[in-house]
PDB file of C-alpha atoms in Angstrom:
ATOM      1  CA  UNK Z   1      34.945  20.333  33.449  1.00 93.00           C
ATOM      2  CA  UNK Z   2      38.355  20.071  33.211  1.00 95.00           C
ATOM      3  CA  UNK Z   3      40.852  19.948  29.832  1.00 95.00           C
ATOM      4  CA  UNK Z   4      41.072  16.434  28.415  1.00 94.00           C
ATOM      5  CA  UNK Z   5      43.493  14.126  30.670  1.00 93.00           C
ATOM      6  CA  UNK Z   6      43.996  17.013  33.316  1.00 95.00           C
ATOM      7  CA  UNK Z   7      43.281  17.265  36.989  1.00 95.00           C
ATOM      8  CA  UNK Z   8      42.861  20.333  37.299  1.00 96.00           C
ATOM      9  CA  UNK Z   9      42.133  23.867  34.690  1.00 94.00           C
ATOM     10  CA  UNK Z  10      38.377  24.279  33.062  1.00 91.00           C
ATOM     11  CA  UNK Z  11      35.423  25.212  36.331  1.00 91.00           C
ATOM     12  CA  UNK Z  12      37.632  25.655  39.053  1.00 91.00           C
ATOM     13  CA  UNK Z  13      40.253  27.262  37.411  1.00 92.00           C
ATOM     14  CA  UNK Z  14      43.476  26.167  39.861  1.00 95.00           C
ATOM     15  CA  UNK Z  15      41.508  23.743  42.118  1.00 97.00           C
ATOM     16  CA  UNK Z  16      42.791  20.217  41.162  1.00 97.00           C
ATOM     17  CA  UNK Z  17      40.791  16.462  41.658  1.00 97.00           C
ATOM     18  CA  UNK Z  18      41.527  15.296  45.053  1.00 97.00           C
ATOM     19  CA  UNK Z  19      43.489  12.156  44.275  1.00 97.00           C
ATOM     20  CA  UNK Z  20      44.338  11.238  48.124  1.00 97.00           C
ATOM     21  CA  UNK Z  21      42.406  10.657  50.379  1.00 96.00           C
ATOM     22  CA  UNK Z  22      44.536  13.418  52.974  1.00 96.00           C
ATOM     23  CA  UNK Z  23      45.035  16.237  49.880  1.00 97.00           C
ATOM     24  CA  UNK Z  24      43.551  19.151  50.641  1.00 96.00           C
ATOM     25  CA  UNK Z  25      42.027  22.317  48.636  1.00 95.00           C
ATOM     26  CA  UNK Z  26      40.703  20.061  45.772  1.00 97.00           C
ATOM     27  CA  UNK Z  27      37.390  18.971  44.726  1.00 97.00           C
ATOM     28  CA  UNK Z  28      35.804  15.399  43.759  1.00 97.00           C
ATOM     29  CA  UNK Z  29      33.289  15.591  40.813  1.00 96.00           C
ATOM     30  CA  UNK Z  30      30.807  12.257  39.878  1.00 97.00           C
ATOM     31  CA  UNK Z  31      28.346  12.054  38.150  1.00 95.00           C
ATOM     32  CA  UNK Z  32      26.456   7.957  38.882  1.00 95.00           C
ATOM     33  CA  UNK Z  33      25.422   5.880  36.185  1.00 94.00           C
ATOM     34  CA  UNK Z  34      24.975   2.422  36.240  1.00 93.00           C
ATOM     35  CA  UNK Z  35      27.555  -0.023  34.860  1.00 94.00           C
ATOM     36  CA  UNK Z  36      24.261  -1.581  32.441  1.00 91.00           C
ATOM     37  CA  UNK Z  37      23.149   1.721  31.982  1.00 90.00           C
ATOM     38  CA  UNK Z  38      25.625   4.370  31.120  1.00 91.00           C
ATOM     39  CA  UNK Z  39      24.751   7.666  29.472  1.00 90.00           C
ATOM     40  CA  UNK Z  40      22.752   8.594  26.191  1.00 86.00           C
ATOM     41  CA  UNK Z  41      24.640  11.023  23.693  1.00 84.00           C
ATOM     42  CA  UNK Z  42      22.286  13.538  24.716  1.00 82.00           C
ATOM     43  CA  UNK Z  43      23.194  13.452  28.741  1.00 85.00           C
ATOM     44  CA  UNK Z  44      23.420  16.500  30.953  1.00 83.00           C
ATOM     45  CA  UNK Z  45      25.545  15.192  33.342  1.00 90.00           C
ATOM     46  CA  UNK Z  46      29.235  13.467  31.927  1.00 91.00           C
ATOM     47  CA  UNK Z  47      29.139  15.605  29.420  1.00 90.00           C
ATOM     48  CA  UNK Z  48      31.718  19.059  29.101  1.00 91.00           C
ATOM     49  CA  UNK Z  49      29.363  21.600  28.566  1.00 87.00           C
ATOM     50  CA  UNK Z  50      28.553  24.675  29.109  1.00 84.00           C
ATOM     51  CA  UNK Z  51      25.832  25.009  31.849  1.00 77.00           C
ATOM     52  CA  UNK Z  52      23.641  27.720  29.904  1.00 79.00           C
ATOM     53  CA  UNK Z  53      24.215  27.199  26.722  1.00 80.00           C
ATOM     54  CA  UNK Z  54      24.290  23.161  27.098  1.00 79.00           C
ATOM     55  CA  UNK Z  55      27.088  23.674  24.066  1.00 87.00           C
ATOM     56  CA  UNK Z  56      29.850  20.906  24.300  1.00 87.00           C
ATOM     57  CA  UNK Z  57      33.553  22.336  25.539  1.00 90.00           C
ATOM     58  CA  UNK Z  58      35.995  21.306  23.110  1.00 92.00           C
ATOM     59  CA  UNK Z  59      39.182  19.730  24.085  1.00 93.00           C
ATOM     60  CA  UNK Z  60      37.255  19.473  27.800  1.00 94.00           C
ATOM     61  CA  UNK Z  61      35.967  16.384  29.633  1.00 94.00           C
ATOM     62  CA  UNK Z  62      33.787  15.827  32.648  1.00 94.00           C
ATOM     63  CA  UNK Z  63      35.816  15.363  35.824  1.00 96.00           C
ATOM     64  CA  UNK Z  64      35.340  12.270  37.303  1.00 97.00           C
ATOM     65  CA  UNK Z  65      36.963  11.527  40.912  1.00 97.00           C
ATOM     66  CA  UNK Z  66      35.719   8.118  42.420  1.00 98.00           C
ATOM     67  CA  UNK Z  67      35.304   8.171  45.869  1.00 98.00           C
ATOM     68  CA  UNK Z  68      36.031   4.769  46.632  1.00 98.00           C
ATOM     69  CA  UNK Z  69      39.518   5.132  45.040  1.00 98.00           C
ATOM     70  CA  UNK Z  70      40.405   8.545  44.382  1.00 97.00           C
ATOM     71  CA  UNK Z  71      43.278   7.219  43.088  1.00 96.00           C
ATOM     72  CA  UNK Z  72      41.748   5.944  40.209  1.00 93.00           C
ATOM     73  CA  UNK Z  73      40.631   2.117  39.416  1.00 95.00           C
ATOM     74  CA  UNK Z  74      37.655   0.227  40.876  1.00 97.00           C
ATOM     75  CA  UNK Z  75      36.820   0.434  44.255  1.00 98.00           C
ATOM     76  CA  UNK Z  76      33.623  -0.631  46.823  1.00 98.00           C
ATOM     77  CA  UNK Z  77      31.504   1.934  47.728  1.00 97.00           C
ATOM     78  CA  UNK Z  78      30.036   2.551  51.250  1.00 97.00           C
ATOM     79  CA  UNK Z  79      26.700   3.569  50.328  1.00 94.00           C
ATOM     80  CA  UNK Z  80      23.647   4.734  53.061  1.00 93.00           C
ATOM     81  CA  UNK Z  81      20.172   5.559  51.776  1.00 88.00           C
ATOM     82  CA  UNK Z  82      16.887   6.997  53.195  1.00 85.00           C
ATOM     83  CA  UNK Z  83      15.519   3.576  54.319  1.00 82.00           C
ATOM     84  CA  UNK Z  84      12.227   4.874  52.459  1.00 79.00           C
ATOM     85  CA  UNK Z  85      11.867   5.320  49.469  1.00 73.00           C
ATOM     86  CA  UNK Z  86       8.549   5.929  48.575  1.00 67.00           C
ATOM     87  CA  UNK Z  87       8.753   9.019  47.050  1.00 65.00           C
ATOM     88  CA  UNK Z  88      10.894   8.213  44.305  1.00 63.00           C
ATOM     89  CA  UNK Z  89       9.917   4.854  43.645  1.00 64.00           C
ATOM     90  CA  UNK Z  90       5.759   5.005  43.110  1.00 56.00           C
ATOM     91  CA  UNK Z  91       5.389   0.765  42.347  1.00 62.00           C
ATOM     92  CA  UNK Z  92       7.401   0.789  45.719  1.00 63.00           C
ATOM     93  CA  UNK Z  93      10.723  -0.462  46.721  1.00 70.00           C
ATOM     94  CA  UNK Z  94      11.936  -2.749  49.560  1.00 71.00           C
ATOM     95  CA  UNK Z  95      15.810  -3.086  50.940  1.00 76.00           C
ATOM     96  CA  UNK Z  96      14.883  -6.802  51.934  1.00 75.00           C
ATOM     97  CA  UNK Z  97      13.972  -9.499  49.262  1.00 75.00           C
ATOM     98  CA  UNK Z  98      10.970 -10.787  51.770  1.00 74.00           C
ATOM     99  CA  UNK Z  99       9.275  -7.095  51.631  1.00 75.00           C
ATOM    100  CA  UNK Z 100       9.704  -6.206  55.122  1.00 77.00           C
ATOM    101  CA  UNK Z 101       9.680  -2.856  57.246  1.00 76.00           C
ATOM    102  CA  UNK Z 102      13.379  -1.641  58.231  1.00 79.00           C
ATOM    103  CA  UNK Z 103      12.624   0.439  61.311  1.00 85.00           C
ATOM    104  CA  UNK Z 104      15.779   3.070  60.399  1.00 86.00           C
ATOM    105  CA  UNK Z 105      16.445   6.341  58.521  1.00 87.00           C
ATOM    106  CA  UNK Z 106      19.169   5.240  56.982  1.00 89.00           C
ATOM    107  CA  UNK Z 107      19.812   1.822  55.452  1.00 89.00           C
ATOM    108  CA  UNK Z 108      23.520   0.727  54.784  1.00 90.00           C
ATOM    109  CA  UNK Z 109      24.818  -1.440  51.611  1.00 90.00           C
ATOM    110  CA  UNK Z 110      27.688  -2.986  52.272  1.00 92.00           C
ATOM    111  CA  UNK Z 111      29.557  -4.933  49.367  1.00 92.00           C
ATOM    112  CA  UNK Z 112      26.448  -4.251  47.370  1.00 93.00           C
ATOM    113  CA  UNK Z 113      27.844  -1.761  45.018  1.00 95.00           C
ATOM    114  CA  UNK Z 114      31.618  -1.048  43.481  1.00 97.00           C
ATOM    115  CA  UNK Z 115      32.160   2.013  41.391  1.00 98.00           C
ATOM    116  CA  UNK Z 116      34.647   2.801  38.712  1.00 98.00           C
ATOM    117  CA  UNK Z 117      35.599   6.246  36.407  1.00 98.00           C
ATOM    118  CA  UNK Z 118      34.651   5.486  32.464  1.00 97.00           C
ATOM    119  CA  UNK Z 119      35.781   8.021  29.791  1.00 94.00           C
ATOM    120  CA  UNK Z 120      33.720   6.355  26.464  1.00 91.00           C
ATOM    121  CA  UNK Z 121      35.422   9.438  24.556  1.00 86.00           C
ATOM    122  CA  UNK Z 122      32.423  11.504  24.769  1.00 88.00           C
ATOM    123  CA  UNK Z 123      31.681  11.372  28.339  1.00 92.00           C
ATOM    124  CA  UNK Z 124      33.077  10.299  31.654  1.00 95.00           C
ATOM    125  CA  UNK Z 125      30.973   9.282  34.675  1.00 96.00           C
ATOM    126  CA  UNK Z 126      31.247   7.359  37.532  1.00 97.00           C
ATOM    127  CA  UNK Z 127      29.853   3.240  36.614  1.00 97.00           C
ATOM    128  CA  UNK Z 128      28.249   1.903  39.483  1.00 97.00           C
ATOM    129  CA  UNK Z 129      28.146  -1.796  39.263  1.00 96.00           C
ATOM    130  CA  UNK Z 130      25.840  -3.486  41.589  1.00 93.00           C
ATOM    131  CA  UNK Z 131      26.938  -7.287  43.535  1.00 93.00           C
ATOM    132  CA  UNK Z 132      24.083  -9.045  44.213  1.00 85.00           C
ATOM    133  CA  UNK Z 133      24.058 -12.146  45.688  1.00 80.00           C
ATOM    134  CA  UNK Z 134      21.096 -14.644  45.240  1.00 79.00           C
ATOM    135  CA  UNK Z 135      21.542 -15.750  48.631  1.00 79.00           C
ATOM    136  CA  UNK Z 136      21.700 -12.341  50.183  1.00 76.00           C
ATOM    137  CA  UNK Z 137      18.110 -11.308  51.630  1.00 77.00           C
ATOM    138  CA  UNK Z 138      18.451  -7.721  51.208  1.00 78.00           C
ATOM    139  CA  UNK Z 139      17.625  -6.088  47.542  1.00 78.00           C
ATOM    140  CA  UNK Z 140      19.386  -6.854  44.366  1.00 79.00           C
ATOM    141  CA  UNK Z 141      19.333  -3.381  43.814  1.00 82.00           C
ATOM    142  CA  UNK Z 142      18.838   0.157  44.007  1.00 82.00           C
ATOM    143  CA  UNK Z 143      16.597   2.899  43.596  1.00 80.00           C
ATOM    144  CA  UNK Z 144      17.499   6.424  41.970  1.00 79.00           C
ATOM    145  CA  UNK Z 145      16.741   6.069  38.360  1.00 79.00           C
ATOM    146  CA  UNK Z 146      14.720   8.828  37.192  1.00 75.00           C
ATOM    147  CA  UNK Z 147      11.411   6.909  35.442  1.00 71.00           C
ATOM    148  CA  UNK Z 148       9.521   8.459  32.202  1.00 71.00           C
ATOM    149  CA  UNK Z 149       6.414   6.377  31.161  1.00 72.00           C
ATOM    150  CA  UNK Z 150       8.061   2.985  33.219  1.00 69.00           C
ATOM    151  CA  UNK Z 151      11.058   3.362  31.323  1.00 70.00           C
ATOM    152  CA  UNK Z 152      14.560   4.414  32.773  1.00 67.00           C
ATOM    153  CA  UNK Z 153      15.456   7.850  31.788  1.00 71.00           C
ATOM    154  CA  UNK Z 154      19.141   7.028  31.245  1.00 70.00           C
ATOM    155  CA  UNK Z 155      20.084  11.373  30.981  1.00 82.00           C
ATOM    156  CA  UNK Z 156      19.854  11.367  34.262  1.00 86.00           C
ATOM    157  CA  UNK Z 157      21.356   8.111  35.267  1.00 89.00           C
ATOM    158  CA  UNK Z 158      21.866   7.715  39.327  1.00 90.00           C
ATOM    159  CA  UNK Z 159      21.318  11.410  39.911  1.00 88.00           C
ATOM    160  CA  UNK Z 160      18.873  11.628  42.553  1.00 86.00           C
ATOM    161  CA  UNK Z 161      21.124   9.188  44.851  1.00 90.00           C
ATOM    162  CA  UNK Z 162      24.684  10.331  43.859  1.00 92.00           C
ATOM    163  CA  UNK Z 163      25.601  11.332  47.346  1.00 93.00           C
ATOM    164  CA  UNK Z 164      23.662   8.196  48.743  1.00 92.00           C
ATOM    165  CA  UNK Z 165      25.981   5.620  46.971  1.00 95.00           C
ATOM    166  CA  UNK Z 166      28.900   7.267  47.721  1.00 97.00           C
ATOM    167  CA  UNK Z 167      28.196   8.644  51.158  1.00 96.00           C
ATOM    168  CA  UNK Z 168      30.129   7.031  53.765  1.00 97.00           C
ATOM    169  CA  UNK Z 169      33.132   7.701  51.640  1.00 98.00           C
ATOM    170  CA  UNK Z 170      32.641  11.106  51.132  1.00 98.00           C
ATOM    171  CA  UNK Z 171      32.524  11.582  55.241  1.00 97.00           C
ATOM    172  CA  UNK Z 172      35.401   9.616  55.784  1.00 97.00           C
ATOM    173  CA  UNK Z 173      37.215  11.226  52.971  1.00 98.00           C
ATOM    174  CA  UNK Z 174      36.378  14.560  55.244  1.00 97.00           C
ATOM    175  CA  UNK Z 175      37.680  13.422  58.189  1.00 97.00           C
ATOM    176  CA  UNK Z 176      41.050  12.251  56.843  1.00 97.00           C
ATOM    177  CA  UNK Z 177      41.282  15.756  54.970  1.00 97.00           C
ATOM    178  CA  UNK Z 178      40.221  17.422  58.129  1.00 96.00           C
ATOM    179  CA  UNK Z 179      42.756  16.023  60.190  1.00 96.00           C
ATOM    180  CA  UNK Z 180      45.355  16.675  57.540  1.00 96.00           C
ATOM    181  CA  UNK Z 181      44.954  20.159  57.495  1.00 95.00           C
ATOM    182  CA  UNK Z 182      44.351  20.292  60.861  1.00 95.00           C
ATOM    183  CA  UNK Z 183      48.047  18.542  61.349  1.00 95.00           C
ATOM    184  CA  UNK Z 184      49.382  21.404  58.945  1.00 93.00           C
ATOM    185  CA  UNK Z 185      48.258  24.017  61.019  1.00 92.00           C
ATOM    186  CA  UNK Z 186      50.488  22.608  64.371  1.00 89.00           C
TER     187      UNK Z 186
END
């Protein structure tokens, strides 16, 4: 949570969004929803609360840093996911369109999915909007919504993958700020 418009102030205090992809001692905050699907008034996550009380911080917003462009705007994501995904996904899910096996851990998505920070006045998450391509033979989408009674549970949103969609960013976002400081030090 940070005050409305700021980078930095609210949770962390003096820790500021990490709007470069080289700036150290700052923190990236998301919380994934998808573009079709964005959060319910009554949404944990996007929200500026308080995390016992669940009572809304006035003059506060969510922080939202994108990880594709931490500079702000739209940018495509470099997503990897457990390859299965059984567990989450009961009726079953398949990363090709024709059903078949991928012998992997991980499976990769490129140009699949773009995200983008929205602030609808109330809350501000991180829009995941997914390209699918008719043509394409891997899945038109992805798994991660938490499911009540066959029915997305849109309080949640993208929760259970938010690292997934986001996660070859994050490590190359690492790197770069590892080497930074790293250069500092000399």
């Amino acid at each position: 949570v940070v005050p409305t418009g700021a980078d930095v102030g609210g949770t962390f205090h003096n820790i500021p969004a990490c709007r470069t992809r080289t700036q150290t001692g700052c923190v990236i905050s998301y919380s994934t929803f998808r573009e079709d699907a964005p959060p319910s008034m009554n949404s944990y996550f996007g929200r500026p609360i308080e995390p016992l009380t669940t009572e809304v911080i006035a003059d506060s917003q969510a922080l939202c840093t994108n990880p594709a462009n931490l500079a702000g705007g739209e940018g495509p994501l470099e997503s990897y996911f457990p390859a299965d995904f059984r567990q989450w996904s009961p009726d079953g899910f398949s990363w090709t369109q024709t059903g078949e096996a991928i012998d992997a851990t991980f499976v990769a998505t490129p140009g699949l999915l773009s995200a983008r920070c929205v602030n609808n006045g109330s809350q501000t998450y991180l829009a995941v909007e997914i390209h699918a391509d008719d043509e394409d033979l891997r899945a038109h989408d992805i798994p991660g919504d938490v499911v009540v009674n066959g029915r997305a549970f849109n309080d949640w949103g993208l929760h259970r993958v938010d690292v997934g969609v986001a996660l070859g960013d994050l490590v190359d976002i690492v790197g770069a700020q590892g080497a930074a400081y790293a250069a500092a030090q000399r």
